[in-house]
XYZ file of C-alpha atoms in Angstrom:
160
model
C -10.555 -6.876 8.805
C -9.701 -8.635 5.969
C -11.599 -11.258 3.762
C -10.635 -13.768 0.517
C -12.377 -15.558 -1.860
C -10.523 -18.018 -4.231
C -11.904 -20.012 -7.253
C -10.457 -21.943 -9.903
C -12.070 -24.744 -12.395
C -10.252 -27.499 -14.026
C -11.842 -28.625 -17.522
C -9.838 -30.658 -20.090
C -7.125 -28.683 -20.698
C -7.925 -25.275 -19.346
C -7.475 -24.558 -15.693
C -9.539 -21.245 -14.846
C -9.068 -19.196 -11.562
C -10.165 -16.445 -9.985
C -9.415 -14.321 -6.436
C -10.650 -11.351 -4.604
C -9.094 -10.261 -1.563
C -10.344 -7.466 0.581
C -8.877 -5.498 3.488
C -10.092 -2.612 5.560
C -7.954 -0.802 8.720
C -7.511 1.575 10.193
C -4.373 3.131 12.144
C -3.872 5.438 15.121
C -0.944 7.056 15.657
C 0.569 9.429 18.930
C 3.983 10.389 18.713
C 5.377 13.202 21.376
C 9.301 14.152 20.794
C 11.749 16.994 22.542
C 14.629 18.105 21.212
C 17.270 20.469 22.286
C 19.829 22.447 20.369
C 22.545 24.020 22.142
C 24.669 26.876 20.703
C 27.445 28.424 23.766
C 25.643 28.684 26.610
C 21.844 28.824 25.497
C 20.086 26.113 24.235
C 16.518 26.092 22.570
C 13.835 23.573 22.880
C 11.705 22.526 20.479
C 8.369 20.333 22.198
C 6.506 18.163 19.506
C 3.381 16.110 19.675
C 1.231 14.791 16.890
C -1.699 12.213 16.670
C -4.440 11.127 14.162
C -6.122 8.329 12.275
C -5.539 7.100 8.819
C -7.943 4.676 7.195
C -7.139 2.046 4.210
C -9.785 0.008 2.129
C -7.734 -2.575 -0.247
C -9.689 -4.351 -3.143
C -7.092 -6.994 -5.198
C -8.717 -9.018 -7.918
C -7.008 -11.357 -10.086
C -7.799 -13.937 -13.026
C -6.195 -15.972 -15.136
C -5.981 -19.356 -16.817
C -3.356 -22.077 -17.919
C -3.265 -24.306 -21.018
C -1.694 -27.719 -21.451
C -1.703 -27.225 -25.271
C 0.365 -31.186 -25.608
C 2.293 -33.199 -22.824
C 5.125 -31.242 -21.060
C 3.698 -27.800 -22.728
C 1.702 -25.013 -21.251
C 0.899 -21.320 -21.312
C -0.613 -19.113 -18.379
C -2.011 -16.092 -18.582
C -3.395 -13.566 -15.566
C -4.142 -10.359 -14.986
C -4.992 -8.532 -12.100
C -6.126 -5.142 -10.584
C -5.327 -3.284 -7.455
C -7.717 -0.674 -6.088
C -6.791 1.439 -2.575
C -8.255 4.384 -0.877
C -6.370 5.915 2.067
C -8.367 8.619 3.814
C -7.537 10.267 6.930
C -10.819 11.143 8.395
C -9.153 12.506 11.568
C -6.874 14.990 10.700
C -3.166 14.350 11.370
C -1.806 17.341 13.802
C 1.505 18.048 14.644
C 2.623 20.782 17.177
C 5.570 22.510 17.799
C 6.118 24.350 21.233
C 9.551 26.386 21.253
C 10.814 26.842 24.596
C 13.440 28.682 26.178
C 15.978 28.181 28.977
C 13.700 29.042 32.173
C 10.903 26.243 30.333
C 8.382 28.992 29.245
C 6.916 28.718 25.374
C 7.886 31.324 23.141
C 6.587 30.463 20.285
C 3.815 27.520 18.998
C 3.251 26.239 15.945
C 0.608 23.709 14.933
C 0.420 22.097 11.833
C -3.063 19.787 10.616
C -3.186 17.829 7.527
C -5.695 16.091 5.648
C -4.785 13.771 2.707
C -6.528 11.380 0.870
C -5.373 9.340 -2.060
C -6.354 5.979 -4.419
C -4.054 4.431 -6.152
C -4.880 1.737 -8.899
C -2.620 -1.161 -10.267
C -2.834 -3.284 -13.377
C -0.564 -6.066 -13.990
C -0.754 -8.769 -16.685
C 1.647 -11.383 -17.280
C 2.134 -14.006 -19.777
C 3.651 -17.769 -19.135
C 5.023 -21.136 -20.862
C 6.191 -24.155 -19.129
C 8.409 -27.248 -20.622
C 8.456 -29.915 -18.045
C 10.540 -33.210 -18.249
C 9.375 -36.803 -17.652
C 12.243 -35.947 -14.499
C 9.930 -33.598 -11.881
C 12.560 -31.795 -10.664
C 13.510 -30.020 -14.063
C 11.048 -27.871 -16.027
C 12.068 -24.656 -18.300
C 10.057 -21.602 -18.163
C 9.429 -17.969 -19.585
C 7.272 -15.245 -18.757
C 6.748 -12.193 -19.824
C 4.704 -9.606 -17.205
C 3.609 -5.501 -17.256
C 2.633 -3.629 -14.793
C 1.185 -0.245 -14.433
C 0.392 1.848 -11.507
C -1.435 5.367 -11.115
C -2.185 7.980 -8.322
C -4.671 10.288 -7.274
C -3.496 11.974 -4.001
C -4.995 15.181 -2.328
C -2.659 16.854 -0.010
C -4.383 19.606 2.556
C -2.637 21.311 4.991
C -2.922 24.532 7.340
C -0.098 25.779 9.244
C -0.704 28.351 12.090
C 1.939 30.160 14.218
């Protein structure tokens, strides 16, 4: 589900806004694939199947405000922040069956992974605006950063 709030205030001049924008899913995933690889006359099969869950909580906030400073001049200035956390409270699993050329396994291999990881965002950005007296002309310049970072947690366990 997902949910927005948006605000802004006009007074004299100044034009103030503010958003917040949240978002929460979650994903399921199945995938099953066989391949075969052929060499002369054998070939080897390799059986795959994998499912799990992944989970993603979003929070996006953003302010900012613009300036008419004198007719057909103004500046804008925002700055927002991007917070997610991706879990996967159901472990991801992945399993390989090698088979041979009478459709017996040989060998199995199963692979389950946890990972969780938040990322953060920061981005700021400056603005002027010339306009004309014609509406369909205006000159602008902006100047914007923006700045990410991670925190991810890898686990995973590999038996054969």
């Amino acid at each position: 589900y997902t949910g927005n709030i948006a605000l802004s205030f006009k007074k004299k001049n100044f034009n103030y806004f503010l958003s917040y924008n949240y978002n929460n899913q979650a994903n399921f995933h199945n995938r099953y694939g066989l391949t075969e690889a052929k060499s002369g006359d054998t070939s080897a099969f390799v059986d795959n199947y994998g499912n799990g869950r992944n989970k993603s909580i979003v929070h996006n906030l953003r302010a900012g405000f613009d300036f008419s400073f004198k007719k057909h001049h103004s500046i804008s200035f925002s700055a927002g922040i991007n917070q997610r956390d991706q879990t996967t409270p159901i472990a991801n699993s992945i399993a390989y069956d090698f088979i041979n050329n009478s459709r017996t396994i040989y060998e199995r291999s199963l692979r389950i992974s946890d990972e969780d990881n938040q990322r953060q965002n920061l981005d700021i950005a400056l603005g002027y605006k010339r306009s004309f007296e014609d509406k369909n002309k205006s000159l602008s310049a902006d100047l914007s950063y923006s700045g990410g970072w991670n925190n991810d947690i890898l686990y995973a366990r590999q038996d054969y």
